Amino acid sequence: MQTTSSTRTQVAIVGAGPAGLFLSHLLHRQGIESVILEHRSREEIEGTIRAGVLEQWVVDLMNDMGLGDRMMREGHFHSGITLRFDRQSHHIDMAELTGGKRVTVYAQHEVIRDLVSARLEDGGSILFGVSDVQFHDLDGKTPRVQFRRSPDGPVEELRCDFVAGCDGFHGPSRQAIPAATRTEYQIVYPFGWLGILTEAPPSHPELIYANHERGFALLSTRSPEVQRLYIQVDPKDDIANWSDDRIWSELHRRLEDESGWTLKEGPIFQKGIIAMRSFVCDPMQHGRLFIAGDAAHIVPPTGAKGLNLAVADVLVLSRAMTAYYKTGSSEGLDRYSATCLRRIWKAERFSWYMTTMLHRNEHESPFEQRVHLAELDYVVHSRAAMTALAENYVGLPME
């Protein structure tokens, strides 16, 4: 593409999701310039409703960066979770098992709103609605990113020292790593989640994960007035087949136990079906391109690791870039992929473990299904097993 204008920054960030926005903030704190290129509008990224469970260290990081005021006012702080199977409920006290750590339920789109607002207030550069992003000279010392600010607009060029690909699973960044040099690992699960948002009061103070003979169910929260719930379904099913009455009937059957606890209903104002996969790209870097977040890895939502892994990636990357600019050392940049992948594979393991233990897979034998129930029974009666689950759920320490 022939360019009409060229500008310069230190780090070009492609994608204004959690990874890209956190990276821009972290670099700004170290005096490193960045420009974010995002193909969606600000309204789209702030209005795409997605759940979010933040690990303890991510909450601490947001507060340390001065970005956590609204989260601390409006978030829901959970010290434990409930595992429900065979119509019995078992509470996992994560705070007691991990020395006081907990998780915070604060939707991903709310995190994005906070990060966008603060970055723009700081004078940060976020270009929304860009298209036709292309990379050049990634192996050289001055990579170039070409793009258009509108589909019919002129081609512009952003010259930089480094490119951070934070543009999600379907973005161009991962594809810029030569296919011959990257390995992609993937599992596509034979089930999906039907998720709803409902105007109803909370039915339980914390999350409930249920293994039921009819399939998995999850009770979560969004706010004191809005709740988020999920049930396991065929990922190829049509949402039109699921009336509100059918959804509530399944939620009651899968979530209620012998204690007499009852699910509270309300009007459903959003529902949809999502497929589930696990995915990892290795390596996460090529020349002066570094990919992070969903561009590099996907986890099923059962383990609540997606946003947290994205933040971990860019924290590692920001530290490596800071060392490069302050000392000239490229050691951290050279080891970026290896450092991140150690944590990523642990999160992939935990997410796979939670997913296979809690879901009913019609392709599994009765023997395998009984093993999953035995695993649940072991977890809720072994302090060592509960501790392992709790440590992974609230977040492993950052290296």
Tab-separated table of C-alpha atoms in Angstrom:
chain	number	residue	atom	x	y	z
A	1	MET	CA	0.000	0.000	0.000
A	2	GLN	CA	1.252	3.489	-0.834
A	3	THR	CA	1.227	5.703	2.242
A	4	THR	CA	0.195	9.349	2.432
A	5	SER	CA	1.564	10.098	5.908
A	6	SER	CA	4.002	8.610	8.395
A	7	THR	CA	4.310	9.055	12.152
A	8	ARG	CA	6.652	7.677	14.803
A	9	THR	CA	6.175	6.082	18.218
A	10	GLN	CA	8.144	3.679	20.355
A	11	VAL	CA	5.555	0.873	20.590
A	12	ALA	CA	2.691	0.263	18.163
A	13	ILE	CA	-0.095	-1.657	19.897
A	14	VAL	CA	-2.672	-3.380	17.708
A	15	GLY	CA	-5.904	-3.934	19.640
A	16	ALA	CA	-7.683	-2.020	22.412
A	17	GLY	CA	-8.775	-4.998	24.465
A	18	PRO	CA	-7.510	-5.625	27.991
A	19	ALA	CA	-4.028	-6.635	26.788
A	20	GLY	CA	-3.444	-3.594	24.597
A	21	LEU	CA	-4.900	-1.099	27.044
A	22	PHE	CA	-3.012	-2.463	30.055
A	23	LEU	CA	0.220	-2.477	28.051
A	24	SER	CA	-0.217	1.149	27.029
A	25	HIS	CA	-0.810	2.167	30.657
A	26	LEU	CA	2.161	0.158	31.924
A	27	LEU	CA	4.476	1.658	29.301
A	28	HIS	CA	3.194	5.178	29.993
A	29	ARG	CA	4.129	4.757	33.661
A	30	GLN	CA	7.713	4.141	32.520
A	31	GLY	CA	7.800	7.061	30.111
A	32	ILE	CA	7.520	4.876	26.993
A	33	GLU	CA	5.320	6.161	24.164
A	34	SER	CA	2.715	4.001	22.434
A	35	VAL	CA	-0.132	4.282	19.947
A	36	ILE	CA	-3.092	1.870	20.004
A	37	LEU	CA	-4.796	0.891	16.751
A	38	GLU	CA	-8.296	-0.607	17.135
A	39	HIS	CA	-10.576	-1.679	14.296
A	40	ARG	CA	-13.784	-1.278	16.334
A	41	SER	CA	-15.309	1.959	17.582
A	42	ARG	CA	-15.053	3.044	21.198
A	43	GLU	CA	-18.773	2.376	21.590
A	44	GLU	CA	-18.327	-1.194	20.347
A	45	ILE	CA	-15.456	-2.150	22.632
A	46	GLU	CA	-17.102	-0.584	25.671
A	47	GLY	CA	-20.524	-2.014	24.841
A	48	THR	CA	-19.588	-5.642	24.164
A	49	ILE	CA	-20.781	-7.283	27.371
A	50	ARG	CA	-18.367	-9.916	28.678
A	51	ALA	CA	-18.014	-11.426	32.117
A	52	GLY	CA	-14.857	-10.957	34.125
A	53	VAL	CA	-13.307	-12.603	37.180
A	54	LEU	CA	-10.111	-10.839	38.253
A	55	GLU	CA	-7.375	-12.607	40.157
A	56	GLN	CA	-6.081	-10.998	43.337
A	57	TRP	CA	-2.835	-9.772	41.771
A	58	VAL	CA	-4.701	-8.097	38.874
A	59	VAL	CA	-6.893	-6.211	41.356
A	60	ASP	CA	-3.779	-5.157	43.261
A	61	LEU	CA	-2.145	-4.009	40.011
A	62	MET	CA	-5.156	-1.908	38.987
A	63	ASN	CA	-5.216	-0.238	42.385
A	64	ASP	CA	-1.464	0.392	42.276
A	65	MET	CA	-1.872	2.014	38.846
A	66	GLY	CA	-4.686	4.248	40.101
A	67	LEU	CA	-7.246	2.508	37.892
A	68	GLY	CA	-9.283	0.631	40.472
A	69	ASP	CA	-11.594	3.191	42.096
A	70	ARG	CA	-14.774	2.168	40.279
A	71	MET	CA	-13.867	-1.512	40.499
A	72	MET	CA	-13.556	-1.240	44.273
A	73	ARG	CA	-16.946	0.506	44.472
A	74	GLU	CA	-18.901	-1.689	42.088
A	75	GLY	CA	-17.077	-5.024	41.965
A	76	HIS	CA	-18.130	-8.130	43.866
A	77	PHE	CA	-15.447	-9.628	46.085
A	78	HIS	CA	-15.683	-13.405	46.445
A	79	SER	CA	-13.721	-15.289	49.055
A	80	GLY	CA	-14.876	-18.678	47.829
A	81	ILE	CA	-16.891	-20.704	45.352
A	82	THR	CA	-19.447	-23.489	45.688
A	83	LEU	CA	-19.123	-26.823	43.878
A	84	ARG	CA	-22.458	-28.588	43.483
A	85	PHE	CA	-22.924	-32.210	42.391
A	86	ASP	CA	-25.241	-35.075	43.331
A	87	ARG	CA	-27.567	-32.287	44.595
A	88	GLN	CA	-25.096	-31.522	47.382
A	89	SER	CA	-23.263	-28.206	47.868
A	90	HIS	CA	-19.650	-27.870	48.969
A	91	HIS	CA	-18.040	-24.523	49.735
A	92	ILE	CA	-14.378	-23.895	48.886
A	93	ASP	CA	-13.064	-21.152	51.182
A	94	MET	CA	-10.355	-19.751	48.922
A	95	ALA	CA	-9.381	-16.917	51.249
A	96	GLU	CA	-8.768	-19.285	54.164
A	97	LEU	CA	-6.800	-21.681	51.934
A	98	THR	CA	-4.599	-19.026	50.293
A	99	GLY	CA	-3.763	-16.621	53.085
A	100	GLY	CA	-6.558	-14.149	52.425
A	101	LYS	CA	-6.589	-13.995	48.618
A	102	ARG	CA	-9.906	-13.692	46.777
A	103	VAL	CA	-11.276	-12.913	43.325
A	104	THR	CA	-13.223	-9.901	42.136
A	105	VAL	CA	-16.195	-10.234	39.795
A	106	TYR	CA	-15.974	-7.141	37.598
A	107	ALA	CA	-17.045	-7.386	33.975
A	108	GLN	CA	-14.388	-7.171	31.270
A	109	HIS	CA	-16.181	-4.372	29.445
A	110	GLU	CA	-16.172	-2.356	32.675
A	111	VAL	CA	-12.404	-2.850	32.912
A	112	ILE	CA	-12.105	-1.650	29.311
A	113	ARG	CA	-14.204	1.446	30.042
A	114	ASP	CA	-11.957	2.330	32.969
A	115	LEU	CA	-8.768	1.788	30.966
A	116	VAL	CA	-9.924	3.713	27.898
A	117	SER	CA	-11.130	6.670	29.936
A	118	ALA	CA	-7.937	6.879	31.986
A	119	ARG	CA	-5.675	6.461	28.964
A	120	LEU	CA	-7.379	9.261	27.046
A	121	GLU	CA	-7.299	11.498	30.117
A	122	ASP	CA	-3.534	10.911	30.264
A	123	GLY	CA	-3.213	12.112	26.680
A	124	GLY	CA	-2.766	8.624	25.275
A	125	SER	CA	-3.302	7.920	21.586
A	126	ILE	CA	-6.040	5.406	20.713
A	127	LEU	CA	-7.129	5.322	17.080
A	128	PHE	CA	-10.542	3.672	16.774
A	129	GLY	CA	-12.112	2.339	13.583
A	130	VAL	CA	-8.882	1.541	11.731
A	131	SER	CA	-8.803	-1.061	8.960
A	132	ASP	CA	-6.433	-2.861	6.573
A	133	VAL	CA	-3.660	-3.273	9.161
A	134	GLN	CA	-0.446	-4.590	7.607
A	135	PHE	CA	3.009	-5.206	9.075
A	136	HIS	CA	6.367	-4.522	7.435
A	137	ASP	CA	10.026	-4.974	8.422
A	138	LEU	CA	9.266	-6.915	11.590
A	139	ASP	CA	12.795	-8.355	11.407
A	140	GLY	CA	14.384	-4.910	11.158
A	141	LYS	CA	15.094	-2.247	13.735
A	142	THR	CA	12.202	-0.031	12.620
A	143	PRO	CA	9.020	-2.041	11.993
A	144	ARG	CA	6.165	-0.308	10.196
A	145	VAL	CA	2.423	-0.726	10.617
A	146	GLN	CA	0.218	0.492	7.794
A	147	PHE	CA	-3.507	1.115	8.206
A	148	ARG	CA	-6.506	3.197	7.188
A	149	ARG	CA	-8.578	5.269	9.601
A	150	SER	CA	-11.664	4.443	7.542
A	151	PRO	CA	-12.342	1.826	4.854
A	152	ASP	CA	-11.999	4.402	2.064
A	153	GLY	CA	-9.424	6.598	3.794
A	154	PRO	CA	-5.794	7.115	2.804
A	155	VAL	CA	-3.120	4.678	3.923
A	156	GLU	CA	-1.123	5.845	6.926
A	157	GLU	CA	2.062	4.443	8.375
A	158	LEU	CA	3.206	4.109	11.977
A	159	ARG	CA	6.944	3.577	12.407
A	160	CYS	CA	8.055	2.115	15.733
A	161	ASP	CA	10.651	0.133	17.650
A	162	PHE	CA	8.300	-2.710	18.554
A	163	VAL	CA	4.849	-4.025	17.632
A	164	ALA	CA	2.552	-5.555	20.251
A	165	GLY	CA	-0.164	-7.725	18.717
A	166	CYS	CA	-3.096	-7.597	21.132
A	167	ASP	CA	-5.777	-8.000	18.477
A	168	GLY	CA	-7.485	-11.227	19.521
A	169	PHE	CA	-7.769	-14.674	18.005
A	170	HIS	CA	-8.951	-13.440	14.582
A	171	GLY	CA	-6.580	-10.475	14.244
A	172	PRO	CA	-3.640	-10.260	11.827
A	173	SER	CA	-0.821	-10.269	14.398
A	174	ARG	CA	-0.492	-14.002	14.978
A	175	GLN	CA	-0.642	-14.620	11.223
A	176	ALA	CA	2.394	-12.345	10.846
A	177	ILE	CA	4.485	-14.996	12.609
A	178	PRO	CA	5.635	-17.272	9.773
A	179	ALA	CA	3.622	-20.491	9.738
A	180	ALA	CA	6.805	-22.542	9.443
A	181	THR	CA	8.111	-21.159	12.744
A	182	ARG	CA	4.995	-21.396	14.920
A	183	THR	CA	3.152	-24.335	16.433
A	184	GLU	CA	-0.525	-24.031	17.305
A	185	TYR	CA	-2.051	-26.329	19.912
A	186	GLN	CA	-5.829	-26.604	20.085
A	187	ILE	CA	-8.724	-28.520	21.609
A	188	VAL	CA	-12.292	-27.849	20.479
A	189	TYR	CA	-14.716	-28.999	23.164
A	190	PRO	CA	-17.888	-30.888	22.137
A	191	PHE	CA	-20.057	-28.571	24.220
A	192	GLY	CA	-20.750	-24.868	24.535
A	193	TRP	CA	-22.344	-22.442	26.973
A	194	LEU	CA	-25.716	-20.787	26.666
A	195	GLY	CA	-25.333	-17.598	28.654
A	196	ILE	CA	-28.005	-15.195	29.840
A	197	LEU	CA	-28.243	-11.836	31.562
A	198	THR	CA	-31.323	-11.420	33.717
A	199	GLU	CA	-32.826	-8.605	35.741
A	200	ALA	CA	-33.025	-10.381	39.079
A	201	PRO	CA	-31.614	-10.076	42.588
A	202	PRO	CA	-28.663	-12.290	43.560
A	203	SER	CA	-29.563	-15.905	44.310
A	204	HIS	CA	-26.257	-16.633	46.069
A	205	PRO	CA	-23.399	-14.459	47.357
A	206	GLU	CA	-20.721	-16.291	45.340
A	207	LEU	CA	-20.323	-18.358	42.183
A	208	ILE	CA	-21.874	-21.828	41.983
A	209	TYR	CA	-20.347	-24.421	39.633
A	210	ALA	CA	-22.695	-27.378	39.126
A	211	ASN	CA	-22.061	-30.802	37.605
A	212	HIS	CA	-25.455	-32.304	36.758
A	213	GLU	CA	-26.503	-35.345	34.770
A	214	ARG	CA	-28.149	-32.992	32.263
A	215	GLY	CA	-24.969	-30.912	31.944
A	216	PHE	CA	-22.972	-28.154	33.571
A	217	ALA	CA	-24.479	-24.949	34.989
A	218	LEU	CA	-22.922	-21.806	36.457
A	219	LEU	CA	-24.434	-19.050	38.565
A	220	SER	CA	-22.540	-15.765	38.600
A	221	THR	CA	-23.396	-12.129	39.131
A	222	ARG	CA	-23.144	-8.843	37.265
A	223	SER	CA	-24.562	-6.322	39.738
A	224	PRO	CA	-27.112	-6.211	42.573
A	225	GLU	CA	-29.826	-5.986	39.905
A	226	VAL	CA	-28.382	-8.103	37.064
A	227	GLN	CA	-27.234	-11.726	37.206
A	228	ARG	CA	-25.319	-13.859	34.699
A	229	LEU	CA	-25.998	-17.584	34.343
A	230	TYR	CA	-24.853	-20.339	31.997
A	231	ILE	CA	-25.876	-23.863	31.022
A	232	GLN	CA	-24.024	-26.437	28.969
A	233	VAL	CA	-25.528	-26.972	25.503
A	234	ASP	CA	-24.594	-28.250	22.061
A	235	PRO	CA	-22.435	-25.459	20.555
A	236	LYS	CA	-24.232	-25.931	17.206
A	237	ASP	CA	-27.672	-25.464	18.737
A	238	ASP	CA	-29.805	-22.532	17.647
A	239	ILE	CA	-30.602	-20.004	20.365
A	240	ALA	CA	-34.103	-19.802	18.874
A	241	ASN	CA	-34.682	-23.293	20.267
A	242	TRP	CA	-34.283	-21.958	23.786
A	243	SER	CA	-37.290	-20.094	25.088
A	244	ASP	CA	-36.950	-18.237	28.373
A	245	ASP	CA	-39.149	-20.858	30.060
A	246	ARG	CA	-36.919	-23.674	28.820
A	247	ILE	CA	-33.788	-21.882	30.019
A	248	TRP	CA	-35.192	-21.293	33.500
A	249	SER	CA	-36.395	-24.883	33.719
A	250	GLU	CA	-32.901	-26.182	32.966
A	251	LEU	CA	-31.245	-23.754	35.349
A	252	HIS	CA	-33.530	-24.837	38.186
A	253	ARG	CA	-32.936	-28.523	37.519
A	254	ARG	CA	-29.169	-28.223	37.290
A	255	LEU	CA	-28.487	-25.706	40.061
A	256	GLU	CA	-30.891	-26.523	42.886
A	257	ASP	CA	-29.828	-28.879	45.658
A	258	GLU	CA	-31.364	-30.778	48.575
A	259	SER	CA	-30.989	-27.846	50.984
A	260	GLY	CA	-34.097	-26.114	49.655
A	261	TRP	CA	-32.112	-23.312	47.997
A	262	THR	CA	-34.081	-21.743	45.140
A	263	LEU	CA	-32.926	-19.834	42.080
A	264	LYS	CA	-34.429	-16.355	41.702
A	265	GLU	CA	-35.842	-15.545	38.270
A	266	GLY	CA	-36.276	-12.306	36.342
A	267	PRO	CA	-36.666	-11.021	32.776
A	268	ILE	CA	-33.937	-12.260	30.421
A	269	PHE	CA	-32.604	-9.396	28.298
A	270	GLN	CA	-29.622	-11.071	26.632
A	271	LYS	CA	-28.880	-14.657	25.639
A	272	GLY	CA	-26.514	-16.415	23.280
A	273	ILE	CA	-24.480	-19.577	22.709
A	274	ILE	CA	-20.688	-19.652	22.629
A	275	ALA	CA	-18.387	-22.486	21.578
A	276	MET	CA	-15.430	-23.465	23.755
A	277	ARG	CA	-11.818	-24.180	22.864
A	278	SER	CA	-8.322	-24.244	24.296
A	279	PHE	CA	-5.585	-22.766	22.122
A	280	VAL	CA	-1.902	-21.851	22.432
A	281	CYS	CA	0.517	-20.368	19.886
A	282	ASP	CA	4.236	-21.047	20.377
A	283	PRO	CA	6.275	-18.890	20.012
A	284	MET	CA	4.561	-15.601	20.876
A	285	GLN	CA	7.145	-13.447	19.146
A	286	HIS	CA	8.808	-12.931	15.792
A	287	GLY	CA	11.470	-10.318	15.221
A	288	ARG	CA	10.126	-7.183	16.878
A	289	LEU	CA	6.540	-8.433	17.006
A	290	PHE	CA	5.186	-9.717	20.336
A	291	ILE	CA	1.664	-11.143	20.615
A	292	ALA	CA	-0.374	-11.187	23.816
A	293	GLY	CA	-3.796	-12.118	25.148
A	294	ASP	CA	-6.283	-13.885	22.883
A	295	ALA	CA	-3.950	-13.421	19.915
A	296	ALA	CA	-1.667	-15.976	21.566
A	297	HIS	CA	-3.936	-18.200	23.632
A	298	ILE	CA	-7.556	-19.059	24.384
A	299	VAL	CA	-8.907	-20.755	27.495
A	300	PRO	CA	-12.430	-22.023	28.145
A	301	PRO	CA	-14.227	-19.680	30.560
A	302	THR	CA	-14.606	-22.354	33.245
A	303	GLY	CA	-11.318	-21.444	34.905
A	304	ALA	CA	-11.840	-17.650	34.609
A	305	LYS	CA	-8.314	-17.115	33.266
A	306	GLY	CA	-8.666	-15.254	29.951
A	307	LEU	CA	-8.381	-11.615	31.030
A	308	ASN	CA	-5.879	-12.475	33.754
A	309	LEU	CA	-3.538	-14.217	31.300
A	310	ALA	CA	-3.719	-11.212	28.977
A	311	VAL	CA	-2.633	-8.894	31.783
A	312	ALA	CA	0.154	-11.293	32.777
A	313	ASP	CA	1.489	-11.312	29.200
A	314	VAL	CA	1.717	-7.538	28.934
A	315	LEU	CA	3.144	-7.145	32.422
A	316	VAL	CA	6.018	-9.400	31.339
A	317	LEU	CA	6.307	-7.488	28.055
A	318	SER	CA	6.246	-4.053	29.687
A	319	ARG	CA	9.010	-5.063	32.085
A	320	ALA	CA	11.119	-6.371	29.204
A	321	MET	CA	10.590	-3.200	27.157
A	322	THR	CA	11.373	-1.027	30.153
A	323	ALA	CA	14.658	-2.871	30.672
A	324	TYR	CA	15.483	-2.419	26.987
A	325	TYR	CA	14.893	1.332	26.998
A	326	LYS	CA	16.584	1.950	30.347
A	327	THR	CA	19.584	-0.371	30.116
A	328	GLY	CA	19.764	-1.530	26.506
A	329	SER	CA	19.305	-5.154	27.577
A	330	SER	CA	17.173	-7.309	25.287
A	331	GLU	CA	17.309	-10.374	27.534
A	332	GLY	CA	13.734	-9.958	28.745
A	333	LEU	CA	12.462	-9.442	25.204
A	334	ASP	CA	14.346	-12.508	23.979
A	335	ARG	CA	12.749	-14.598	26.742
A	336	TYR	CA	9.267	-13.074	26.488
A	337	SER	CA	7.616	-16.066	24.855
A	338	ALA	CA	9.249	-18.666	27.097
A	339	THR	CA	8.430	-16.672	30.233
A	340	CYS	CA	4.770	-16.210	29.314
A	341	LEU	CA	4.228	-19.774	28.123
A	342	ARG	CA	5.196	-21.223	31.508
A	343	ARG	CA	2.243	-19.422	33.102
A	344	ILE	CA	-0.039	-19.948	30.113
A	345	TRP	CA	0.318	-23.722	30.141
A	346	LYS	CA	-0.420	-23.834	33.867
A	347	ALA	CA	-3.590	-21.825	33.220
A	348	GLU	CA	-4.494	-24.052	30.270
A	349	ARG	CA	-4.058	-27.107	32.505
A	350	PHE	CA	-6.277	-25.652	35.220
A	351	SER	CA	-8.958	-24.531	32.756
A	352	TRP	CA	-8.979	-27.963	31.089
A	353	TYR	CA	-9.171	-29.609	34.519
A	354	MET	CA	-12.146	-27.512	35.633
A	355	THR	CA	-13.891	-27.946	32.294
A	356	THR	CA	-13.564	-31.713	32.014
A	357	MET	CA	-14.401	-32.257	35.692
A	358	LEU	CA	-17.575	-30.193	35.642
A	359	HIS	CA	-19.096	-30.904	32.215
A	360	ARG	CA	-20.936	-33.957	30.939
A	361	ASN	CA	-19.466	-35.165	27.655
A	362	GLU	CA	-21.687	-37.497	25.661
A	363	HIS	CA	-18.607	-38.884	23.933
A	364	GLU	CA	-17.163	-40.111	27.220
A	365	SER	CA	-17.769	-43.558	28.633
A	366	PRO	CA	-19.722	-44.058	31.880
A	367	PHE	CA	-16.364	-44.966	33.434
A	368	GLU	CA	-14.879	-41.557	32.568
A	369	GLN	CA	-17.981	-39.752	33.854
A	370	ARG	CA	-17.689	-41.568	37.188
A	371	VAL	CA	-14.015	-40.577	37.374
A	372	HIS	CA	-15.004	-36.911	37.096
A	373	LEU	CA	-17.492	-37.311	39.950
A	374	ALA	CA	-14.805	-39.072	41.992
A	375	GLU	CA	-12.499	-36.115	41.318
A	376	LEU	CA	-15.142	-33.690	42.591
A	377	ASP	CA	-15.679	-35.831	45.679
A	378	TYR	CA	-11.938	-35.904	46.311
A	379	VAL	CA	-11.561	-32.139	45.855
A	380	VAL	CA	-14.246	-31.229	48.389
A	381	HIS	CA	-12.948	-33.679	51.029
A	382	SER	CA	-9.201	-33.150	50.710
A	383	ARG	CA	-7.615	-29.970	52.050
A	384	ALA	CA	-4.628	-30.484	49.762
A	385	ALA	CA	-6.877	-30.755	46.687
A	386	MET	CA	-8.980	-27.764	47.770
A	387	THR	CA	-5.805	-25.734	48.299
A	388	ALA	CA	-4.521	-26.589	44.832
A	389	LEU	CA	-7.833	-25.528	43.279
A	390	ALA	CA	-7.962	-22.340	45.345
A	391	GLU	CA	-4.352	-21.351	44.568
A	392	ASN	CA	-4.979	-21.655	40.839
A	393	TYR	CA	-8.362	-19.940	40.985
A	394	VAL	CA	-7.226	-16.809	42.862
A	395	GLY	CA	-4.098	-16.614	40.694
A	396	LEU	CA	-0.611	-18.075	40.843
A	397	PRO	CA	2.120	-15.608	41.870
A	398	MET	CA	3.727	-13.563	39.103
A	399	GLU	CA	7.398	-14.418	38.609
